[in-house]
mmCIF file of C-alpha atoms and ligand atoms in Angstrom:
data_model
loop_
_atom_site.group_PDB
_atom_site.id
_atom_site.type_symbol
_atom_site.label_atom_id
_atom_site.label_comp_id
_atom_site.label_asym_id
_atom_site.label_seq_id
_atom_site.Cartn_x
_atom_site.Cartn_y
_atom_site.Cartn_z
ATOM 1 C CA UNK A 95 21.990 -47.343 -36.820
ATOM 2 C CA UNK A 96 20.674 -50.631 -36.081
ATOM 3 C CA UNK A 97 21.327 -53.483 -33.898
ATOM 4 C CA UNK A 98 19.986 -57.146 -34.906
ATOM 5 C CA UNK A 99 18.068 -57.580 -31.733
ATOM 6 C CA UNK A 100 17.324 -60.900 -29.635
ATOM 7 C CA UNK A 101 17.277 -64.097 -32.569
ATOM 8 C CA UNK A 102 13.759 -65.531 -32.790
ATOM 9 C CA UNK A 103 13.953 -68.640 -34.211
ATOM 10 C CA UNK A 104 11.148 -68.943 -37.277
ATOM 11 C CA UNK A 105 9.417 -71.819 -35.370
ATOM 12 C CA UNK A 106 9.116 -69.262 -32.581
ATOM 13 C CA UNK A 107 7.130 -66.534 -33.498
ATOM 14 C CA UNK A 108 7.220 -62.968 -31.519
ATOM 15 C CA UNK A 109 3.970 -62.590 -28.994
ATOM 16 C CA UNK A 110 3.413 -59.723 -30.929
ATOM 17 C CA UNK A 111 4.371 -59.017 -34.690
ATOM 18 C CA UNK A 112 3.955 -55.481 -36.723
ATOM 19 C CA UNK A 113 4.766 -55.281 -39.991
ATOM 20 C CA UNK A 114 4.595 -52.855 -42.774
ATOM 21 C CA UNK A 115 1.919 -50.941 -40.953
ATOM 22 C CA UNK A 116 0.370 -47.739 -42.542
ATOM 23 C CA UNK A 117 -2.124 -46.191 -40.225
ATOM 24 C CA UNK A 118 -4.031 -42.526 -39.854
ATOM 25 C CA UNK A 119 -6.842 -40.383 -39.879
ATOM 26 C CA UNK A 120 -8.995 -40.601 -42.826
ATOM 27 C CA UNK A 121 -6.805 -39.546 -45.557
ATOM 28 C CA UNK A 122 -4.024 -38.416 -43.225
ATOM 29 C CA UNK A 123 -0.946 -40.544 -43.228
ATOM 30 C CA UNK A 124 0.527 -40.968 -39.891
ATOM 31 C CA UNK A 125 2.585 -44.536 -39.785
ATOM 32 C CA UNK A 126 4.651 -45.833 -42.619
ATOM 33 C CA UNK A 127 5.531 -48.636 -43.512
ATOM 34 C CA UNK A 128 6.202 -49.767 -39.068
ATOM 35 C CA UNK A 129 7.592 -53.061 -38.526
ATOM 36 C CA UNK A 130 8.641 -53.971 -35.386
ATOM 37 C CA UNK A 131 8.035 -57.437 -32.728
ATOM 38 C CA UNK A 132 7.691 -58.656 -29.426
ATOM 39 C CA UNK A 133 8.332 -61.447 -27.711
ATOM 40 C CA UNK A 134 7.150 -62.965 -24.484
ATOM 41 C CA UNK A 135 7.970 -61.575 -21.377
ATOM 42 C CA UNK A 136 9.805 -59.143 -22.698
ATOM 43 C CA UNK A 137 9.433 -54.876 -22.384
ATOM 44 C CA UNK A 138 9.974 -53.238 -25.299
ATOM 45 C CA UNK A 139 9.419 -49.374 -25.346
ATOM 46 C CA UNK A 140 9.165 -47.055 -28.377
ATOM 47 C CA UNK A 141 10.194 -43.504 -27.843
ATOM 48 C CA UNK A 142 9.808 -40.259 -30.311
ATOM 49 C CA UNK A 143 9.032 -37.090 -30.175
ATOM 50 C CA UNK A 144 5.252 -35.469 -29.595
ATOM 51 C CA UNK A 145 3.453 -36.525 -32.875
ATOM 52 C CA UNK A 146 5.653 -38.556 -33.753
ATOM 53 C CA UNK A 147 2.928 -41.110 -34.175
ATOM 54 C CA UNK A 148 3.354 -43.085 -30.772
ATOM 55 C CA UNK A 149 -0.418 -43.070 -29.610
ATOM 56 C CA UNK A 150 -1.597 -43.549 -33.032
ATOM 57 C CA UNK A 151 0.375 -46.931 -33.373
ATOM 58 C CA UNK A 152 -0.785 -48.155 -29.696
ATOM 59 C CA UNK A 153 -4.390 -47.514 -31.083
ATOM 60 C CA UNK A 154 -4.316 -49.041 -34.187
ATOM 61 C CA UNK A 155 -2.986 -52.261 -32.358
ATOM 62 C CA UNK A 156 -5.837 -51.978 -30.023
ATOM 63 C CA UNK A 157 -8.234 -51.470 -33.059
ATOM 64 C CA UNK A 158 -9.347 -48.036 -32.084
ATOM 65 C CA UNK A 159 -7.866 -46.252 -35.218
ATOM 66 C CA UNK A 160 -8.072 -48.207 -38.084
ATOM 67 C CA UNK A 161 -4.686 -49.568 -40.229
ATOM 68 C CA UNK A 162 -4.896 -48.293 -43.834
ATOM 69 C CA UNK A 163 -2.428 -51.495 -44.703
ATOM 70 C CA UNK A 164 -0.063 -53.918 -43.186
ATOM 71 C CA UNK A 165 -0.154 -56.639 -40.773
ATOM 72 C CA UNK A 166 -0.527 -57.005 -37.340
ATOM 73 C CA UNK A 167 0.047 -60.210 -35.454
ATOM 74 C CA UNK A 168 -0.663 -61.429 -32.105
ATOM 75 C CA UNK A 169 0.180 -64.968 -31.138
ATOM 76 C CA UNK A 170 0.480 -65.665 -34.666
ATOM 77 C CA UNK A 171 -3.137 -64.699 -35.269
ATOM 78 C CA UNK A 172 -3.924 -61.424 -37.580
ATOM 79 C CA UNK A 173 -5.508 -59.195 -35.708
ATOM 80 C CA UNK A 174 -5.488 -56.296 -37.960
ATOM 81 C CA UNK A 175 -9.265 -56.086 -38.720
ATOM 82 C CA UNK A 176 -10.577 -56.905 -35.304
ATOM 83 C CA UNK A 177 -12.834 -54.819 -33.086
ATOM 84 C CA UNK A 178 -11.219 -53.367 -30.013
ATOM 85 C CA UNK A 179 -13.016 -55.645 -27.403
ATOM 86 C CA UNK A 180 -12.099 -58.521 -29.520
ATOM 87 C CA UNK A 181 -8.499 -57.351 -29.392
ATOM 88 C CA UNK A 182 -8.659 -57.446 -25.229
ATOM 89 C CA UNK A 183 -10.583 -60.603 -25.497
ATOM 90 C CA UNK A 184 -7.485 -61.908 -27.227
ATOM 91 C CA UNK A 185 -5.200 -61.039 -24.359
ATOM 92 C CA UNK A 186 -4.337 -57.467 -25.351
ATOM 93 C CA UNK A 187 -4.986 -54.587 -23.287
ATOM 94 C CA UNK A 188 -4.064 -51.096 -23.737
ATOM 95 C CA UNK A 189 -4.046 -48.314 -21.534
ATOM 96 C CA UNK A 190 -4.479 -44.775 -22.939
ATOM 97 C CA UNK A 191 -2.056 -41.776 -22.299
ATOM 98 C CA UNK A 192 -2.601 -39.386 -19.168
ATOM 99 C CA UNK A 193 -4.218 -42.236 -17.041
ATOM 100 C CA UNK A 194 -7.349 -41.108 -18.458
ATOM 101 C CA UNK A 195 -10.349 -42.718 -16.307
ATOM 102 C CA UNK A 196 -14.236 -41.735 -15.451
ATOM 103 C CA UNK A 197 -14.248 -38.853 -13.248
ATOM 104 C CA UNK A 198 -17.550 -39.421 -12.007
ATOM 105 C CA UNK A 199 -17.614 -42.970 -11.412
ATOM 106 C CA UNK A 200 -15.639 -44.533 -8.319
ATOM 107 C CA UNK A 201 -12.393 -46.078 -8.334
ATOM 108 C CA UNK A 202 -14.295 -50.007 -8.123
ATOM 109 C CA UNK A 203 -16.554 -48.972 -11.129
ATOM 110 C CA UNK A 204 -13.667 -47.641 -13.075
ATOM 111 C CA UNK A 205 -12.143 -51.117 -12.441
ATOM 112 C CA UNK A 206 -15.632 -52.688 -13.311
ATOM 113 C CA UNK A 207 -15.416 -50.823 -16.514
ATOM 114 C CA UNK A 208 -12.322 -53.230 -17.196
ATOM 115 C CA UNK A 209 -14.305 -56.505 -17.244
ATOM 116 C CA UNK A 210 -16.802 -54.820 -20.183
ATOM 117 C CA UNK A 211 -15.411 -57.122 -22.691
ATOM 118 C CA UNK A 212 -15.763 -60.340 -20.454
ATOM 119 C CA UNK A 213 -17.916 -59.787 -17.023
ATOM 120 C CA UNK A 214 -17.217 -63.606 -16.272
ATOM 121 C CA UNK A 215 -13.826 -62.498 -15.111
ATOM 122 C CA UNK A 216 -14.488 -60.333 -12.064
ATOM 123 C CA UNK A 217 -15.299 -63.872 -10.214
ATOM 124 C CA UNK A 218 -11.861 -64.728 -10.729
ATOM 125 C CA UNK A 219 -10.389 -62.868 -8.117
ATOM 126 C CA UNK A 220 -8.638 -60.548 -10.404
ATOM 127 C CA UNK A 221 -9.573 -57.168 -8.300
ATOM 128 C CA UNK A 222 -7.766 -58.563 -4.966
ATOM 129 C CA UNK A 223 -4.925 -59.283 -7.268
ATOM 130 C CA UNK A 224 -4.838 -55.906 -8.493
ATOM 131 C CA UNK A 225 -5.537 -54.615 -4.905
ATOM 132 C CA UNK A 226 -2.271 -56.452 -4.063
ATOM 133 C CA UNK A 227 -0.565 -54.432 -7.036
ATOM 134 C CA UNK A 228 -2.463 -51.272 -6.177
ATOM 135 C CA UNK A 229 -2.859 -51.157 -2.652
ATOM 136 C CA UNK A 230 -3.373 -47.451 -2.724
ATOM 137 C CA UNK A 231 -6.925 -48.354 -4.969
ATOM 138 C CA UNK A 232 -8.451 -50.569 -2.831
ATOM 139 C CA UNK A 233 -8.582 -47.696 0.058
ATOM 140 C CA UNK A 234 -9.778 -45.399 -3.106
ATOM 141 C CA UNK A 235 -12.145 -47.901 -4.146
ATOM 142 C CA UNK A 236 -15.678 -46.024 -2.813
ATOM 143 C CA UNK A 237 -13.909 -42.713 -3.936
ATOM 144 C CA UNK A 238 -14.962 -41.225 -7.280
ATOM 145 C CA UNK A 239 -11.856 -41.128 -9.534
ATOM 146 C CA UNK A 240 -11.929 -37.291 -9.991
ATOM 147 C CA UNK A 241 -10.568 -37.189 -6.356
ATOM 148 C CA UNK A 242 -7.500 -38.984 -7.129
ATOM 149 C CA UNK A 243 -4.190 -37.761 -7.887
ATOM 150 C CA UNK A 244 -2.254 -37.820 -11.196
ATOM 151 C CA UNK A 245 -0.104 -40.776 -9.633
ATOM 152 C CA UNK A 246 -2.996 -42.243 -8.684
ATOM 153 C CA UNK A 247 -5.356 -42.146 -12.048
ATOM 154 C CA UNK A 248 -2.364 -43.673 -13.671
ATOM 155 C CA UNK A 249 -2.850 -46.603 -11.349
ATOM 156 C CA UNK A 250 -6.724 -46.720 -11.793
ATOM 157 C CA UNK A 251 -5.891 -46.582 -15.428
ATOM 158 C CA UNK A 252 -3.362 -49.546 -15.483
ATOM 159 C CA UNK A 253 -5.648 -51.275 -12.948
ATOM 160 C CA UNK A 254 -8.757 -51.163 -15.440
ATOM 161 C CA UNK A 255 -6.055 -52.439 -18.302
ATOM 162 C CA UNK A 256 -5.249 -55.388 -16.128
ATOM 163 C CA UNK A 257 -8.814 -56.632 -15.230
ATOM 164 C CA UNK A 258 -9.074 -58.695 -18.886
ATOM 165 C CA UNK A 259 -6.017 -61.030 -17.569
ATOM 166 C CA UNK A 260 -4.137 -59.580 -20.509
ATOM 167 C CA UNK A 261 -1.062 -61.531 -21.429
ATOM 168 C CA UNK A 262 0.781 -58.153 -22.747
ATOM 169 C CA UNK A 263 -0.353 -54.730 -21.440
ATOM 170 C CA UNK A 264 0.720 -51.619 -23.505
ATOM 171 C CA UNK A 265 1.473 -48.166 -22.002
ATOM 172 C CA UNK A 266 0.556 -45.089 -23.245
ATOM 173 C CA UNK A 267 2.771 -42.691 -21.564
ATOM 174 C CA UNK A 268 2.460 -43.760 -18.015
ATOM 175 C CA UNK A 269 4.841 -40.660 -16.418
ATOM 176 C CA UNK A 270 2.567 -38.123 -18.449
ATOM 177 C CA UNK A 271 0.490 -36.321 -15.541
ATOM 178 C CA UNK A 272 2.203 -37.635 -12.667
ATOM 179 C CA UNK A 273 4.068 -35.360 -10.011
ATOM 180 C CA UNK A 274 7.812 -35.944 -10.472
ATOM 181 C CA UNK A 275 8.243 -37.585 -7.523
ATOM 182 C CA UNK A 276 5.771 -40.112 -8.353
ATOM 183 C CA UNK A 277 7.123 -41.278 -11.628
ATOM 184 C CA UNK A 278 9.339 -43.700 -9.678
ATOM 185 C CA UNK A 279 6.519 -45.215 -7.940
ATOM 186 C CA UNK A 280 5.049 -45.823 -10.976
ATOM 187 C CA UNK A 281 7.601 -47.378 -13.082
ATOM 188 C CA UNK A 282 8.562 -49.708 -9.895
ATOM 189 C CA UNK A 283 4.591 -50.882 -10.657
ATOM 190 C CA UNK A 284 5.510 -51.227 -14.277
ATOM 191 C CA UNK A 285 8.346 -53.828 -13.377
ATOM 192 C CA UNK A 286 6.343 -55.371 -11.185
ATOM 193 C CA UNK A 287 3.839 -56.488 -14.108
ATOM 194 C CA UNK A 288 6.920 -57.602 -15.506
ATOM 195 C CA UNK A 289 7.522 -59.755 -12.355
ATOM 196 C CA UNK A 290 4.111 -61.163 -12.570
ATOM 197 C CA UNK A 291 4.797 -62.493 -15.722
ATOM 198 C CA UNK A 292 3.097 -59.960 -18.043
ATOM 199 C CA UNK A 293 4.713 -59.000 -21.858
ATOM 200 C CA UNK A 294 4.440 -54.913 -21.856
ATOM 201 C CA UNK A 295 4.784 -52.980 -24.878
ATOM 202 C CA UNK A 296 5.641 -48.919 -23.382
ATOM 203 C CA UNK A 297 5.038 -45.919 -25.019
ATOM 204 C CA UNK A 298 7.085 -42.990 -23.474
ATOM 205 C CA UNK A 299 8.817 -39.501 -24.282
ATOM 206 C CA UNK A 300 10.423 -39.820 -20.827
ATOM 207 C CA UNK A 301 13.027 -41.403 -22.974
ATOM 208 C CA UNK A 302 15.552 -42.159 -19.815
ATOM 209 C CA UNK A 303 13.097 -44.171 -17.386
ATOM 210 C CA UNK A 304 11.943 -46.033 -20.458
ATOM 211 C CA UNK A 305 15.392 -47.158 -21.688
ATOM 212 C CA UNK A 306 16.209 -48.312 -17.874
ATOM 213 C CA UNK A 307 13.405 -50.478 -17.265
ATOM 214 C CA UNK A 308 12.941 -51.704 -21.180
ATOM 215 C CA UNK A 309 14.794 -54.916 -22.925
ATOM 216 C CA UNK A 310 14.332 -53.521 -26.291
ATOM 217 C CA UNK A 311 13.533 -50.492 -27.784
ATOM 218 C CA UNK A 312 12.684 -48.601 -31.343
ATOM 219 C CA UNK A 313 12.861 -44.994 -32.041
ATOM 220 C CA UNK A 314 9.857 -43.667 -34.081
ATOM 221 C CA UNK A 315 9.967 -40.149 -35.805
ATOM 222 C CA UNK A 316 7.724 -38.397 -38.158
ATOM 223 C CA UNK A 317 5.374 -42.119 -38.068
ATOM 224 C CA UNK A 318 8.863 -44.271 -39.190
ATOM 225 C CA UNK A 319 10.876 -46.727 -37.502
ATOM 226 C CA UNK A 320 13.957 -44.577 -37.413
ATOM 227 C CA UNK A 321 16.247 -46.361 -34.966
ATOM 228 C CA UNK A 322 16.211 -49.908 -33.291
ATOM 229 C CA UNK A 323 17.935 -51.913 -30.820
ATOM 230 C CA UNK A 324 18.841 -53.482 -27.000
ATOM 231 C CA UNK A 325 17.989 -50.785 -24.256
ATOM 232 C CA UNK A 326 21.455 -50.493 -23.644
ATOM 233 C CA UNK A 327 22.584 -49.801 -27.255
ATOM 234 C CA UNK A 328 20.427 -47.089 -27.761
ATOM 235 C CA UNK A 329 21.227 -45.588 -24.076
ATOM 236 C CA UNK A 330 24.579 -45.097 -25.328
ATOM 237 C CA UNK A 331 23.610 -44.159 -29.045
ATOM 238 C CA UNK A 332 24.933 -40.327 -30.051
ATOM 239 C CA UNK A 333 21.683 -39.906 -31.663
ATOM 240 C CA UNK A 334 19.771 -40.497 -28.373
ATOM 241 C CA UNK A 335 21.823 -38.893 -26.083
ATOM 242 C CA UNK A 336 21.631 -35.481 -27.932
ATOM 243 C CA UNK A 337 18.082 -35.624 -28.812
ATOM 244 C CA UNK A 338 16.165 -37.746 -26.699
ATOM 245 C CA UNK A 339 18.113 -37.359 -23.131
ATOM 246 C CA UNK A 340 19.914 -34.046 -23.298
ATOM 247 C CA UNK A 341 23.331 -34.619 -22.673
HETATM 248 N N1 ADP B 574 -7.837 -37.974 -34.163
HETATM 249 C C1 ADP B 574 -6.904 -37.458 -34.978
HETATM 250 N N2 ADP B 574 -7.254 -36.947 -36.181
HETATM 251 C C2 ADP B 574 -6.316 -36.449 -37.029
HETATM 252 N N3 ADP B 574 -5.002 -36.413 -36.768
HETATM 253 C C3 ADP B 574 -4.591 -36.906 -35.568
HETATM 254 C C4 ADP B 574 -5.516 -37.455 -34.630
HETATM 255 N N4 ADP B 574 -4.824 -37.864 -33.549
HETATM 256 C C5 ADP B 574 -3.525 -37.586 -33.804
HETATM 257 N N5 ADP B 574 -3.388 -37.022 -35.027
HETATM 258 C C6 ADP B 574 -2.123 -36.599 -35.651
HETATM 259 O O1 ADP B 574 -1.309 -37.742 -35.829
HETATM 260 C C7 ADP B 574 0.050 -37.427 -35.589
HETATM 261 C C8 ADP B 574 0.611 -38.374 -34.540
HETATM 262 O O2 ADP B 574 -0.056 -38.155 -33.321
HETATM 263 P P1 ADP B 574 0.117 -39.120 -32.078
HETATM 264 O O3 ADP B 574 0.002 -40.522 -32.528
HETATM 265 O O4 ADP B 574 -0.803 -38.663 -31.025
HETATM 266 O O5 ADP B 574 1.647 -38.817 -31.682
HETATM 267 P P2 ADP B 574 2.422 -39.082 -30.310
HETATM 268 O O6 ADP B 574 1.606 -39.992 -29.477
HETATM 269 O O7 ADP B 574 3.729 -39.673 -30.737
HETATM 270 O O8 ADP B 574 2.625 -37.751 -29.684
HETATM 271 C C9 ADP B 574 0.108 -35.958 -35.181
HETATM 272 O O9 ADP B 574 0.434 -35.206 -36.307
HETATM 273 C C10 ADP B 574 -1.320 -35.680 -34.746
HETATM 274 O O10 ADP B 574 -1.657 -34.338 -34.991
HETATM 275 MG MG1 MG B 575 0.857 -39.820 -27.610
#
């Protein structure tokens, strides 16, 4: 069931490189053995089922959950054993499922919140950029984030990921929360980072929008790689179609 995916020449090493990854919760096993890439400028989505172990691997990147063994790579650096700010200073930002933000601090702080890591960078001119992005949070900004919508959150939240200038943003279930009719909104945002040059790594069960929008894309069940290949290949793969998009 696999596809060799995009050559990558050993001189050229993927932005981002997993390998035999084992991750969990104290002695609970959730990721075996996960090896997977990705290279710059391209979106590459993983899809699974709920538990399948999806957040779990986007936190153990970030440094949040801690990798029992394996090796993670980033820019040909080993990450693996860094702290989680150290993994945004490094260019790596993550953004947590259900556009989770501070309630009770305004849109501007939550975007303030962003810069923790590195406050250097809000001189930079990174909020107007993100105001260009997210018009819809600079007339927010002086409003406290419990006031927004679901649609809206999931901006705040992918605003606050983008403050540390990361070079590849990963995206923890951006459609979860948001009003149907909103989804498209935000995945036109999500190609838009794209457009603006940035390397995203998507985390979905909306398993039809992801495979549209990504290059790439790996199927993960019960915490294993279980399935591989181009967007397109796996769009059209039985397996997918009668599990993951119900026709
Ligand atoms: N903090 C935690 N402590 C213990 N087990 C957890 C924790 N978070 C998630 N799990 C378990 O890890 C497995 C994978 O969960 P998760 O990574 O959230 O899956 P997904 O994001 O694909 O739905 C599930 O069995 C879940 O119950
Ligand atoms: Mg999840």
């Amino acid at each position: 069931m696999r596809e060799s995916s995009k050559p990558t020449l050993e001189s050229e090493p993927s932005m981002l490189e997993i390998n035999n990854l084992n991750s969990g919760y104290g002695k609970v096993s959730v990721l075996r053995n996960v090896t997977f890439h990705v290279d710059q400028d391209e979106m590459v989505a993983i899809i699974g089922p709920n538990g399948a172990g999806k957040s779990t691997l986007l936190k153990t990147i970030s440094g949040l959950v801690r990798a029992q063994s394996g090796e993670v790579k980033f820019e040909n650096d080993n990450i693996f054993c860094l702290s989680p700010d150290q993994v945004v200073r490094r260019g790596l930002a993550y953004v947590p499922e259900g556009g989770r933000v501070f309630p009770n601090m305004t849109v501007l702080e939550n975007l303030m919140m962003g810069a923790y890591s590195n406050q250097g960078i809000l001189k930079t001119g990174i909020l107007d950029e993100i105001y260009t992005l997210f018009p819809i949070l600079k007339n927010r900004s002086a409003q406290f984030a419990r006031t927004l919508s679901g649609g809206e959150r999931q901006m705040l939240a992918i605003g606050r990921g983008l403050v540390s200038r990361p070079k590849l943003i990963m995206l923890d279930e951006p459609s979860l929360g948001v009003a149907p009719k909103l989804v498209d909104e935000i995945y036109e945002k999500i190609h838009a980072l794209k457009r603006i040059g940035l390397t995203v790594l998507l985390v979905e069960q909306n398993t039809g929008y992801a495979l549209e929008l990504a290059d790439r894309g790996y199927v993960i069940e019960n915490g294993q790689i279980a399935m591989e290949g181009t967007a397109s290949y796996l769009s059209s793969s039985d397996h997918i179609k009668k599990f993951y998009l119900g026709l």
